[in-house]
PDB file of C-alpha atoms in Angstrom:
ATOM      1  CA  MET A 746       0.000   0.000   0.000  1.00  0.00           C
ATOM      2  CA  GLN A 747       1.129   3.520  -0.688  1.00  0.00           C
ATOM      3  CA  ASN A 748       2.623   5.516   2.144  1.00  0.00           C
ATOM      4  CA  PHE A 749       0.138   7.851   3.797  1.00  0.00           C
ATOM      5  CA  ARG A 750      -0.248  11.160   1.948  1.00  0.00           C
ATOM      6  CA  ASN A 751      -1.282  14.028   4.179  1.00  0.00           C
ATOM      7  CA  TYR A 752      -3.330  16.154   1.776  1.00  0.00           C
ATOM      8  CA  TYR A 753      -3.500  19.070   4.235  1.00  0.00           C
ATOM      9  CA  ASP A 754       0.297  19.207   4.448  1.00  0.00           C
ATOM     10  CA  ILE A 755       0.610  18.972   0.637  1.00  0.00           C
ATOM     11  CA  LEU A 756      -1.610  22.070   0.208  1.00  0.00           C
ATOM     12  CA  GLY A 757      -0.155  23.805   3.270  1.00  0.00           C
ATOM     13  CA  VAL A 758      -3.510  24.267   5.000  1.00  0.00           C
ATOM     14  CA  GLY A 759      -5.034  23.167   8.311  1.00  0.00           C
ATOM     15  CA  LYS A 760      -7.823  20.667   8.935  1.00  0.00           C
ATOM     16  CA  THR A 761     -10.196  23.495   9.846  1.00  0.00           C
ATOM     17  CA  SER A 762      -9.491  25.477   6.652  1.00  0.00           C
ATOM     18  CA  SER A 763     -12.509  26.617   4.666  1.00  0.00           C
ATOM     19  CA  GLU A 764     -13.234  25.573   1.073  1.00  0.00           C
ATOM     20  CA  GLU A 765     -12.138  29.020  -0.124  1.00  0.00           C
ATOM     21  CA  GLU A 766      -8.807  28.763   1.725  1.00  0.00           C
ATOM     22  CA  ILE A 767      -8.187  25.329   0.208  1.00  0.00           C
ATOM     23  CA  LYS A 768      -9.024  26.649  -3.263  1.00  0.00           C
ATOM     24  CA  ARG A 769      -6.621  29.608  -2.876  1.00  0.00           C
ATOM     25  CA  ALA A 770      -3.807  27.312  -1.718  1.00  0.00           C
ATOM     26  CA  TYR A 771      -4.408  24.971  -4.638  1.00  0.00           C
ATOM     27  CA  ARG A 772      -4.334  27.770  -7.227  1.00  0.00           C
ATOM     28  CA  ARG A 773      -1.084  29.159  -5.841  1.00  0.00           C
ATOM     29  CA  LEU A 774       0.692  25.775  -5.834  1.00  0.00           C
ATOM     30  CA  ALA A 775      -0.707  24.733  -9.226  1.00  0.00           C
ATOM     31  CA  ARG A 776       0.773  27.874 -10.803  1.00  0.00           C
ATOM     32  CA  LYS A 777       4.089  27.340  -9.026  1.00  0.00           C
ATOM     33  CA  TYR A 778       4.579  23.696 -10.106  1.00  0.00           C
ATOM     34  CA  HIS A 779       2.773  23.722 -13.476  1.00  0.00           C
ATOM     35  CA  PRO A 780       4.742  21.618 -16.054  1.00  0.00           C
ATOM     36  CA  ASP A 781       4.658  24.431 -18.620  1.00  0.00           C
ATOM     37  CA  LEU A 782       6.673  26.605 -16.217  1.00  0.00           C
ATOM     38  CA  ASN A 783       9.007  23.799 -15.094  1.00  0.00           C
ATOM     39  CA  GLN A 784       9.873  21.932 -18.277  1.00  0.00           C
ATOM     40  CA  GLY A 785      12.150  18.964 -17.654  1.00  0.00           C
ATOM     41  CA  ASP A 786      11.823  19.272 -13.841  1.00  0.00           C
ATOM     42  CA  LYS A 787      10.673  15.806 -12.634  1.00  0.00           C
ATOM     43  CA  LYS A 788      10.287  16.947  -9.007  1.00  0.00           C
ATOM     44  CA  ALA A 789       8.013  19.833 -10.020  1.00  0.00           C
ATOM     45  CA  GLU A 790       5.930  17.462 -12.163  1.00  0.00           C
ATOM     46  CA  ASP A 791       5.473  15.022  -9.226  1.00  0.00           C
ATOM     47  CA  LYS A 792       4.622  17.909  -6.899  1.00  0.00           C
ATOM     48  CA  PHE A 793       2.013  19.160  -9.394  1.00  0.00           C
ATOM     49  CA  LYS A 794       0.377  15.702  -9.396  1.00  0.00           C
ATOM     50  CA  ASP A 795       0.344  15.614  -5.564  1.00  0.00           C
ATOM     51  CA  VAL A 796      -1.287  19.047  -5.403  1.00  0.00           C
ATOM     52  CA  ASN A 797      -4.032  18.006  -7.831  1.00  0.00           C
ATOM     53  CA  GLU A 798      -4.645  14.737  -5.962  1.00  0.00           C
ATOM     54  CA  ALA A 799      -4.940  16.559  -2.636  1.00  0.00           C
ATOM     55  CA  TYR A 800      -7.303  19.185  -4.045  1.00  0.00           C
ATOM     56  CA  GLU A 801      -9.530  16.545  -5.647  1.00  0.00           C
ATOM     57  CA  VAL A 802     -10.185  15.033  -2.201  1.00  0.00           C
ATOM     58  CA  LEU A 803     -10.306  18.148   0.009  1.00  0.00           C
ATOM     59  CA  SER A 804     -12.511  20.133  -2.399  1.00  0.00           C
ATOM     60  CA  ASP A 805     -15.196  17.411  -2.295  1.00  0.00           C
ATOM     61  CA  PRO A 806     -17.133  17.611   1.024  1.00  0.00           C
ATOM     62  CA  ALA A 807     -18.052  13.899   0.980  1.00  0.00           C
ATOM     63  CA  LYS A 808     -14.503  12.708   0.225  1.00  0.00           C
ATOM     64  CA  ARG A 809     -13.038  15.157   2.725  1.00  0.00           C
ATOM     65  CA  GLN A 810     -15.352  13.865   5.488  1.00  0.00           C
ATOM     66  CA  LYS A 811     -14.238  10.247   4.869  1.00  0.00           C
ATOM     67  CA  TYR A 812     -10.595  11.322   4.654  1.00  0.00           C
ATOM     68  CA  ASP A 813     -10.851  13.221   7.975  1.00  0.00           C
ATOM     69  CA  GLN A 814     -12.510  10.211   9.636  1.00  0.00           C
ATOM     70  CA  PHE A 815     -10.399   7.334   8.324  1.00  0.00           C
ATOM     71  CA  GLY A 816      -7.131   8.970   7.220  1.00  0.00           C
ATOM     72  CA  GLN A 817      -5.058   6.831   4.839  1.00  0.00           C
ATOM     73  CA  TYR A 818      -7.753   4.101   4.872  1.00  0.00           C
ATOM     74  CA  TRP A 819     -10.568   6.316   3.633  1.00  0.00           C
ATOM     75  CA  LYS A 820     -10.651   4.458   0.285  1.00  0.00           C
ATOM     76  CA  GLN A 821     -10.747   0.945   1.832  1.00  0.00           C
ATOM     77  CA  GLY A 822     -14.112  -0.745   1.358  1.00  0.00           C
ATOM     78  CA  GLY A 823     -14.300  -1.912   4.980  1.00  0.00           C
ATOM     79  CA  PHE A 824     -13.789   1.656   6.268  1.00  0.00           C
ATOM     80  CA  GLN A 825     -16.504   3.386   4.286  1.00  0.00           C
ATOM     81  CA  GLY A 826     -19.256   2.413   6.669  1.00  0.00           C
ATOM     82  CA  GLY A 827     -22.302   0.267   6.177  1.00  0.00           C
ATOM     83  CA  GLY A 828     -22.751  -3.074   7.878  1.00  0.00           C
ATOM     84  CA  ALA A 829     -21.052  -6.405   7.730  1.00  0.00           C
ATOM     85  CA  GLY A 830     -19.192  -7.861   4.795  1.00  0.00           C
ATOM     86  CA  PRO A 831     -16.831 -10.732   4.009  1.00  0.00           C
ATOM     87  CA  ARG A 832     -13.986 -10.974   6.460  1.00  0.00           C
ATOM     88  CA  PRO A 833     -10.585 -10.550   4.759  1.00  0.00           C
ATOM     89  CA  GLY A 834      -9.256 -14.060   4.166  1.00  0.00           C
ATOM     90  CA  SER A 835     -12.433 -15.791   5.389  1.00  0.00           C
ATOM     91  CA  ALA A 836     -14.120 -18.722   3.650  1.00  0.00           C
ATOM     92  CA  PRO A 837     -16.813 -17.939   1.049  1.00  0.00           C
ATOM     93  CA  GLY A 838     -20.291 -17.454   2.458  1.00  0.00           C
ATOM     94  CA  ARG A 839     -19.130 -16.219   5.854  1.00  0.00           C
ATOM     95  CA  THR A 840     -19.686 -12.686   7.026  1.00  0.00           C
ATOM     96  CA  TRP A 841     -17.555 -10.618   9.288  1.00  0.00           C
ATOM     97  CA  THR A 842     -18.646  -7.827  11.590  1.00  0.00           C
ATOM     98  CA  PRO A 843     -15.473  -6.056  12.700  1.00  0.00           C
ATOM     99  CA  ASP A 844     -15.117  -5.015  16.313  1.00  0.00           C
ATOM    100  CA  PHE A 845     -15.477  -1.309  15.545  1.00  0.00           C
ATOM    101  CA  GLU A 846     -19.020  -2.050  14.252  1.00  0.00           C
ATOM    102  CA  ARG A 847     -20.107  -4.305  17.181  1.00  0.00           C
ATOM    103  CA  PRO A 848     -22.429  -2.796  19.799  1.00  0.00           C
ATOM    104  CA  GLY A 849     -20.536  -1.242  22.655  1.00  0.00           C
ATOM    105  CA  TYR A 850     -17.200  -1.083  20.834  1.00  0.00           C
ATOM    106  CA  ASN A 851     -15.388   2.237  20.773  1.00  0.00           C
ATOM    107  CA  SER A 852     -15.276   3.218  17.067  1.00  0.00           C
ATOM    108  CA  ASP A 853     -12.788   6.049  17.550  1.00  0.00           C
ATOM    109  CA  VAL A 854      -9.877   4.155  15.978  1.00  0.00           C
ATOM    110  CA  ASP A 855      -6.562   5.888  15.249  1.00  0.00           C
ATOM    111  CA  PHE A 856      -5.776   4.366  11.846  1.00  0.00           C
ATOM    112  CA  SER A 857      -2.527   6.311  11.529  1.00  0.00           C
ATOM    113  CA  GLN A 858      -0.882   3.872  13.973  1.00  0.00           C
ATOM    114  CA  PHE A 859      -0.947   1.142  11.316  1.00  0.00           C
ATOM    115  CA  ASN A 860       1.582   0.991   8.469  1.00  0.00           C
ATOM    116  CA  ASP A 861      -0.895  -0.638   6.078  1.00  0.00           C
ATOM    117  CA  PHE A 862      -4.283  -2.357   5.880  1.00  0.00           C
ATOM    118  CA  GLN A 863      -2.853  -5.872   6.484  1.00  0.00           C
ATOM    119  CA  GLU A 864      -1.242  -4.746   9.732  1.00  0.00           C
ATOM    120  CA  PHE A 865      -4.624  -3.459  10.879  1.00  0.00           C
ATOM    121  CA  VAL A 866      -6.272  -6.810  10.019  1.00  0.00           C
ATOM    122  CA  ASP A 867      -3.542  -8.807  11.813  1.00  0.00           C
ATOM    123  CA  GLN A 868      -3.946  -6.737  14.961  1.00  0.00           C
ATOM    124  CA  LEU A 869      -7.728  -6.973  14.733  1.00  0.00           C
ATOM    125  CA  LEU A 870      -7.562 -10.795  14.488  1.00  0.00           C
ATOM    126  CA  GLY A 871      -5.239 -10.847  17.457  1.00  0.00           C
ATOM    127  CA  LYS A 872      -7.809  -8.769  19.365  1.00  0.00           C
ATOM    128  CA  PHE A 873     -10.462 -11.408  18.620  1.00  0.00           C
ATOM    129  CA  ARG A 874      -8.309 -14.042  20.301  1.00  0.00           C
ATOM    130  CA  THR A 875      -7.444 -11.976  23.378  1.00  0.00           C
ATOM    131  CA  ASP A 876     -11.129 -11.097  23.780  1.00  0.00           C
ATOM    132  CA  GLY A 877     -11.933 -14.780  24.086  1.00  0.00           C
ATOM    133  CA  ARG A 878     -13.651 -15.148  20.736  1.00  0.00           C
ATOM    134  CA  ALA A 879     -12.859 -18.287  18.745  1.00  0.00           C
ATOM    135  CA  PRO A 880     -10.614 -17.505  15.806  1.00  0.00           C
ATOM    136  CA  ASP A 881     -12.015 -18.250  12.393  1.00  0.00           C
ATOM    137  CA  PRO A 882     -10.097 -21.320  11.081  1.00  0.00           C
ATOM    138  CA  ALA A 883     -10.257 -19.885   7.570  1.00  0.00           C
ATOM    139  CA  ALA A 884      -9.050 -16.467   8.662  1.00  0.00           C
ATOM    140  CA  ASN A 885      -5.436 -16.567   7.567  1.00  0.00           C
ATOM    141  CA  VAL A 886      -3.560 -14.072   5.562  1.00  0.00           C
ATOM    142  CA  GLY A 887      -2.676 -16.533   2.822  1.00  0.00           C
ATOM    143  CA  TYR A 888      -6.161 -17.885   2.184  1.00  0.00           C
ATOM    144  CA  ARG A 889      -7.098 -18.018  -1.496  1.00  0.00           C
ATOM    145  CA  PRO A 890     -10.210 -19.656  -2.964  1.00  0.00           C
ATOM    146  CA  PRO A 891      -9.605 -22.707  -5.213  1.00  0.00           C
ATOM    147  CA  ASN A 892      -8.818 -21.945  -8.860  1.00  0.00           C
ATOM    148  CA  ALA A 893      -8.233 -18.261  -8.015  1.00  0.00           C
ATOM    149  CA  GLN A 894      -6.016 -16.561 -10.579  1.00  0.00           C
ATOM    150  CA  THR A 895      -2.815 -14.865  -9.454  1.00  0.00           C
ATOM    151  CA  ARG A 896      -2.498 -11.320 -10.799  1.00  0.00           C
ATOM    152  CA  THR A 897       0.876 -10.665 -12.386  1.00  0.00           C
ATOM    153  CA  ALA A 898       2.473  -7.345 -11.437  1.00  0.00           C
ATOM    154  CA  PRO A 899       3.152  -5.046 -14.406  1.00  0.00           C
ATOM    155  CA  PRO A 900       6.799  -4.614 -15.407  1.00  0.00           C
ATOM    156  CA  PRO A 901       8.547  -1.749 -13.587  1.00  0.00           C
ATOM    157  CA  ARG A 902       8.527   1.645 -15.258  1.00  0.00           C
ATOM    158  CA  ARG A 903      12.051   2.774 -16.154  1.00  0.00           C
ATOM    159  CA  ASP A 904      13.671   5.530 -18.198  1.00  0.00           C
ATOM    160  CA  SER A 905      16.078   4.945 -21.087  1.00  0.00           C
ATOM    161  CA  GLU A 906      18.478   6.921 -23.278  1.00  0.00           C
ATOM    162  CA  ALA A 907      19.213   6.933 -27.017  1.00  0.00           C
ATOM    163  CA  LEU A 908      21.675   8.898 -29.194  1.00  0.00           C
ATOM    164  CA  LEU A 909      20.481  11.265 -31.922  1.00  0.00           C
ATOM    165  CA  GLU A 910      23.149  12.469 -34.393  1.00  0.00           C
ATOM    166  CA  LEU A 911      22.295  15.705 -36.208  1.00  0.00           C
ATOM    167  CA  PRO A 912      23.973  17.701 -38.982  1.00  0.00           C
ATOM    168  CA  LEU A 913      24.907  21.208 -37.854  1.00  0.00           C
ATOM    169  CA  GLU A 914      22.430  22.756 -40.304  1.00  0.00           C
ATOM    170  CA  ARG A 915      19.491  20.737 -38.844  1.00  0.00           C
ATOM    171  CA  ALA A 916      20.416  21.664 -35.280  1.00  0.00           C
ATOM    172  CA  TYR A 917      20.616  25.334 -36.354  1.00  0.00           C
ATOM    173  CA  VAL A 918      17.044  25.523 -37.693  1.00  0.00           C
ATOM    174  CA  GLY A 919      15.370  22.948 -35.399  1.00  0.00           C
ATOM    175  CA  GLY A 920      11.943  21.612 -36.330  1.00  0.00           C
ATOM    176  CA  ARG A 921      10.530  18.117 -36.743  1.00  0.00           C
ATOM    177  CA  GLU A 922      12.955  15.209 -37.002  1.00  0.00           C
ATOM    178  CA  ARG A 923      11.894  11.585 -37.575  1.00  0.00           C
ATOM    179  CA  ILE A 924      13.985   8.981 -35.763  1.00  0.00           C
ATOM    180  CA  ARG A 925      13.955   5.185 -35.628  1.00  0.00           C
ATOM    181  CA  LEU A 926      14.583   3.456 -32.295  1.00  0.00           C
ATOM    182  CA  GLU A 927      16.378   0.160 -31.684  1.00  0.00           C
ATOM    183  CA  ASP A 928      13.064  -1.579 -30.959  1.00  0.00           C
ATOM    184  CA  GLY A 929      11.862  -0.699 -34.467  1.00  0.00           C
ATOM    185  CA  ARG A 930       9.545   2.154 -33.519  1.00  0.00           C
ATOM    186  CA  SER A 931       9.575   5.372 -35.533  1.00  0.00           C
ATOM    187  CA  LEU A 932       8.994   8.657 -33.690  1.00  0.00           C
ATOM    188  CA  GLU A 933       8.725  12.272 -34.794  1.00  0.00           C
ATOM    189  CA  VAL A 934      10.540  14.713 -32.513  1.00  0.00           C
ATOM    190  CA  ASN A 935       9.935  18.463 -32.439  1.00  0.00           C
ATOM    191  CA  MET A 936      13.397  19.908 -31.765  1.00  0.00           C
ATOM    192  CA  PRO A 937      14.057  23.482 -30.653  1.00  0.00           C
ATOM    193  CA  ALA A 938      16.524  25.515 -32.728  1.00  0.00           C
ATOM    194  CA  GLY A 939      20.085  25.620 -31.397  1.00  0.00           C
ATOM    195  CA  VAL A 940      20.415  22.256 -29.646  1.00  0.00           C
ATOM    196  CA  LEU A 941      24.015  21.437 -28.673  1.00  0.00           C
ATOM    197  CA  SER A 942      25.998  18.233 -28.252  1.00  0.00           C
ATOM    198  CA  GLY A 943      25.314  16.680 -24.859  1.00  0.00           C
ATOM    199  CA  GLN A 944      21.864  18.191 -24.452  1.00  0.00           C
ATOM    200  CA  LYS A 945      18.932  15.826 -23.920  1.00  0.00           C
ATOM    201  CA  ILE A 946      15.376  15.907 -25.238  1.00  0.00           C
ATOM    202  CA  ARG A 947      12.777  14.175 -23.065  1.00  0.00           C
ATOM    203  CA  LEU A 948      10.036  12.095 -24.719  1.00  0.00           C
ATOM    204  CA  LYS A 949       7.498  11.446 -21.985  1.00  0.00           C
ATOM    205  CA  GLY A 950       6.150   7.900 -21.783  1.00  0.00           C
ATOM    206  CA  GLN A 951       8.178   6.605 -24.763  1.00  0.00           C
ATOM    207  CA  GLY A 952      10.603   4.478 -22.730  1.00  0.00           C
ATOM    208  CA  PRO A 953      10.224   0.829 -21.636  1.00  0.00           C
ATOM    209  CA  ALA A 954       6.986   0.024 -19.760  1.00  0.00           C
ATOM    210  CA  GLY A 955       5.811   3.627 -19.910  1.00  0.00           C
ATOM    211  CA  GLY A 956       9.034   5.265 -18.725  1.00  0.00           C
ATOM    212  CA  ASP A 957      10.573   8.333 -20.348  1.00  0.00           C
ATOM    213  CA  LEU A 958      12.973   8.271 -23.293  1.00  0.00           C
ATOM    214  CA  TYR A 959      15.848  10.778 -23.299  1.00  0.00           C
ATOM    215  CA  LEU A 960      17.467  11.589 -26.649  1.00  0.00           C
ATOM    216  CA  LYS A 961      21.109  12.667 -26.216  1.00  0.00           C
ATOM    217  CA  ILE A 962      22.135  15.076 -28.984  1.00  0.00           C
ATOM    218  CA  ILE A 963      25.410  14.549 -30.894  1.00  0.00           C
ATOM    219  CA  LEU A 964      26.269  17.169 -33.548  1.00  0.00           C
ATOM    220  CA  GLN A 965      28.137  15.910 -36.599  1.00  0.00           C
ATOM    221  CA  ALA A 966      31.385  17.611 -37.687  1.00  0.00           C
ATOM    222  CA  HIS A 967      31.019  20.109 -40.562  1.00  0.00           C
ATOM    223  CA  SER A 968      33.446  20.538 -43.465  1.00  0.00           C
ATOM    224  CA  PHE A 969      33.422  24.371 -43.319  1.00  0.00           C
ATOM    225  CA  PHE A 970      31.956  25.536 -39.993  1.00  0.00           C
ATOM    226  CA  THR A 971      33.294  24.913 -36.480  1.00  0.00           C
ATOM    227  CA  LEU A 972      30.999  25.458 -33.483  1.00  0.00           C
ATOM    228  CA  ASP A 973      32.526  27.321 -30.532  1.00  0.00           C
ATOM    229  CA  GLY A 974      29.834  27.683 -27.862  1.00  0.00           C
ATOM    230  CA  SER A 975      27.229  29.800 -29.644  1.00  0.00           C
ATOM    231  CA  ASP A 976      29.799  31.246 -32.102  1.00  0.00           C
ATOM    232  CA  ILE A 977      30.647  29.868 -35.543  1.00  0.00           C
ATOM    233  CA  ARG A 978      34.199  29.907 -36.916  1.00  0.00           C
ATOM    234  CA  CYS A 979      35.382  29.374 -40.491  1.00  0.00           C
ATOM    235  CA  GLN A 980      38.333  30.120 -42.802  1.00  0.00           C
ATOM    236  CA  LEU A 981      37.952  32.274 -45.910  1.00  0.00           C
ATOM    237  CA  PRO A 982      40.577  32.011 -48.715  1.00  0.00           C
ATOM    238  CA  ILE A 983      41.355  35.199 -50.694  1.00  0.00           C
ATOM    239  CA  SER A 984      43.934  36.094 -53.360  1.00  0.00           C
ATOM    240  CA  PRO A 985      46.957  38.377 -52.822  1.00  0.00           C
ATOM    241  CA  SER A 986      45.424  41.110 -54.970  1.00  0.00           C
ATOM    242  CA  GLU A 987      42.154  40.938 -52.963  1.00  0.00           C
ATOM    243  CA  SER A 988      44.124  41.302 -49.746  1.00  0.00           C
ATOM    244  CA  VAL A 989      45.998  44.349 -51.070  1.00  0.00           C
ATOM    245  CA  LEU A 990      43.133  46.210 -52.676  1.00  0.00           C
ATOM    246  CA  GLY A 991      40.245  45.153 -50.418  1.00  0.00           C
ATOM    247  CA  VAL A 992      37.065  43.716 -51.954  1.00  0.00           C
ATOM    248  CA  GLN A 993      33.535  42.586 -51.118  1.00  0.00           C
ATOM    249  CA  VAL A 994      33.097  38.791 -51.171  1.00  0.00           C
ATOM    250  CA  GLU A 995      30.294  36.326 -50.483  1.00  0.00           C
ATOM    251  CA  VAL A 996      30.608  34.199 -47.330  1.00  0.00           C
ATOM    252  CA  PRO A 997      28.492  31.130 -46.404  1.00  0.00           C
ATOM    253  CA  THR A 998      26.668  31.180 -43.049  1.00  0.00           C
ATOM    254  CA  LEU A 999      24.251  28.675 -41.510  1.00  0.00           C
ATOM    255  CA  GLY A1000      21.487  31.129 -42.363  1.00  0.00           C
ATOM    256  CA  GLY A1001      22.558  31.597 -45.999  1.00  0.00           C
ATOM    257  CA  ILE A1002      25.063  33.567 -48.097  1.00  0.00           C
ATOM    258  CA  VAL A1003      26.023  37.071 -46.878  1.00  0.00           C
ATOM    259  CA  LYS A1004      28.398  39.732 -48.242  1.00  0.00           C
ATOM    260  CA  LEU A1005      31.557  40.602 -46.318  1.00  0.00           C
ATOM    261  CA  THR A1006      33.798  43.619 -46.987  1.00  0.00           C
ATOM    262  CA  ILE A1007      37.501  42.743 -46.902  1.00  0.00           C
ATOM    263  CA  PRO A1008      39.481  45.827 -45.841  1.00  0.00           C
ATOM    264  CA  PRO A1009      42.596  46.776 -47.879  1.00  0.00           C
ATOM    265  CA  GLY A1010      45.832  45.393 -46.474  1.00  0.00           C
ATOM    266  CA  VAL A1011      44.194  42.533 -44.542  1.00  0.00           C
ATOM    267  CA  LYS A1012      46.638  39.928 -43.257  1.00  0.00           C
ATOM    268  CA  SER A1013      46.480  36.149 -43.340  1.00  0.00           C
ATOM    269  CA  GLY A1014      45.131  34.880 -39.992  1.00  0.00           C
ATOM    270  CA  GLN A1015      43.223  38.097 -39.294  1.00  0.00           C
ATOM    271  CA  GLN A1016      39.619  37.536 -38.135  1.00  0.00           C
ATOM    272  CA  LEU A1017      36.570  39.465 -39.268  1.00  0.00           C
ATOM    273  CA  ARG A1018      33.262  39.291 -37.367  1.00  0.00           C
ATOM    274  CA  LEU A1019      29.756  38.783 -38.749  1.00  0.00           C
ATOM    275  CA  ALA A1020      27.565  39.907 -35.849  1.00  0.00           C
ATOM    276  CA  GLY A1021      24.526  37.743 -35.096  1.00  0.00           C
ATOM    277  CA  LYS A1022      25.335  35.130 -37.751  1.00  0.00           C
ATOM    278  CA  GLY A1023      26.338  32.406 -35.322  1.00  0.00           C
ATOM    279  CA  PHE A1024      24.397  29.640 -33.539  1.00  0.00           C
ATOM    280  CA  PRO A1025      21.109  30.390 -31.701  1.00  0.00           C
ATOM    281  CA  LYS A1026      21.547  31.358 -28.045  1.00  0.00           C
ATOM    282  CA  ASP A1027      17.805  31.468 -27.408  1.00  0.00           C
ATOM    283  CA  SER A1028      14.633  32.135 -29.388  1.00  0.00           C
ATOM    284  CA  ARG A1029      15.684  35.742 -30.109  1.00  0.00           C
ATOM    285  CA  THR A1030      19.462  36.044 -30.258  1.00  0.00           C
ATOM    286  CA  ASN A1031      22.363  34.298 -32.009  1.00  0.00           C
ATOM    287  CA  GLY A1032      26.083  34.196 -31.471  1.00  0.00           C
ATOM    288  CA  ASP A1033      28.558  35.650 -33.997  1.00  0.00           C
ATOM    289  CA  GLN A1034      30.436  34.162 -36.937  1.00  0.00           C
ATOM    290  CA  TYR A1035      34.192  34.746 -37.065  1.00  0.00           C
ATOM    291  CA  VAL A1036      35.866  34.587 -40.496  1.00  0.00           C
ATOM    292  CA  GLU A1037      39.628  33.898 -40.491  1.00  0.00           C
ATOM    293  CA  ILE A1038      41.401  35.257 -43.584  1.00  0.00           C
ATOM    294  CA  GLN A1039      43.672  32.865 -45.493  1.00  0.00           C
ATOM    295  CA  ILE A1040      45.750  34.486 -48.333  1.00  0.00           C
ATOM    296  CA  VAL A1041      46.211  31.879 -51.045  1.00  0.00           C
ATOM    297  CA  VAL A1042      48.607  32.214 -54.004  1.00  0.00           C
ATOM    298  CA  PRO A1043      47.856  30.649 -57.398  1.00  0.00           C
ATOM    299  CA  LYS A1044      49.660  27.363 -58.032  1.00  0.00           C
ATOM    300  CA  ASN A1045      49.531  27.568 -61.836  1.00  0.00           C
ATOM    301  CA  PRO A1046      49.287  31.224 -62.930  1.00  0.00           C
ATOM    302  CA  THR A1047      48.643  31.959 -66.608  1.00  0.00           C
ATOM    303  CA  ASN A1048      51.303  33.571 -68.769  1.00  0.00           C
ATOM    304  CA  ARG A1049      49.545  36.906 -68.529  1.00  0.00           C
ATOM    305  CA  GLU A1050      49.297  36.660 -64.757  1.00  0.00           C
ATOM    306  CA  ARG A1051      52.953  35.759 -64.482  1.00  0.00           C
ATOM    307  CA  GLU A1052      53.847  38.740 -66.680  1.00  0.00           C
ATOM    308  CA  LEU A1053      51.872  41.117 -64.469  1.00  0.00           C
ATOM    309  CA  TYR A1054      53.419  39.665 -61.318  1.00  0.00           C
ATOM    310  CA  GLU A1055      56.879  40.241 -62.823  1.00  0.00           C
ATOM    311  CA  GLN A1056      55.984  43.857 -63.608  1.00  0.00           C
ATOM    312  CA  LEU A1057      54.669  44.323 -60.098  1.00  0.00           C
ATOM    313  CA  LEU A1058      57.859  42.879 -58.669  1.00  0.00           C
ATOM    314  CA  GLN A1059      59.882  45.500 -60.576  1.00  0.00           C
ATOM    315  CA  VAL A1060      57.857  48.488 -59.395  1.00  0.00           C
ATOM    316  CA  GLN A1061      56.737  47.489 -55.887  1.00  0.00           C
ATOM    317  CA  SER A1062      58.059  49.611 -53.027  1.00  0.00           C
ATOM    318  CA  PHE A1063      56.970  47.184 -50.331  1.00  0.00           C
ATOM    319  CA  ASN A1064      59.777  45.118 -48.788  1.00  0.00           C
ATOM    320  CA  PRO A1065      58.404  42.368 -46.507  1.00  0.00           C
ATOM    321  CA  ARG A1066      61.936  41.741 -45.121  1.00  0.00           C
ATOM    322  CA  GLU A1067      62.767  45.293 -44.300  1.00  0.00           C
ATOM    323  CA  HIS A1068      63.196  44.549 -40.619  1.00  0.00           C
ATOM    324  CA  PHE A1069      65.995  42.050 -41.433  1.00  0.00           C
ATOM    325  CA  THR A1070      68.425  45.020 -41.909  1.00  0.00           C
ATOM    326  CA  LYS A1071      67.997  45.897 -38.240  1.00  0.00           C
ATOM    327  CA  ILE A1072      69.037  42.478 -36.937  1.00  0.00           C
TER     328      ILE A1072
END
């Protein structure tokens, strides 16, 4: 049997509280522990269920009266009043009138002293013997009618975990993703934009025996972009003439192609920032994209290009080794 749940303590009210006071306490706690405001918080979810269970009983005058009278045993059939019935464990056809229903017996029983219903029955049977009444030969805890079927307990509810590998572009935009589990099931997952490696997505009730399934995100490596927290880093190759003169070039981002102005005289290894073009931080803001300049020389220049480079070499005033004369 479940451990005793004190519904007054759960709602934070007293036994003499009015219906209005109980309702106010329920509304306050329901807002505080509502799943929509505590996503992924298992303790808040369990607390929300407890609050609703307590309010369901204490807001109903009839249920509250039985709960106040019988405590944790208010749902037991033998405690809800009304005459004699079959004695627990007794032979078929016999009736049992418990002591608390016999004339002259004090019915003010403190049920909270018993750990469960069976303990109450065992003590009650012991009371029959000490009172001099003959014990019922069929009244034993293990009595079971012939051909009675044994009820098999359901398998235990447990949580499980599965890996979900995503391309960087899919994690950037989010949205619906269809996955196939090891047991053959196919599920559609609604992913938020900007999920990162190591984060988990909870699928309630999709684990074994009704448990929860947690999808652990693994982001695949990208050939051009590197993820650094919420920032994106990449390398951009440019020609020597582009680095000298400065130009406007097109740069890939996860959100599409954008134009970037290369300043004149840019150096190889220098980084330029594209503000807000990185990975999503939240639903409104993104990180930045950092573009590292890589000056690349042609491996097989044409004859005309070689001619122009030779002319440039004759007229250029720039000496990249000028500082060597000071060594």
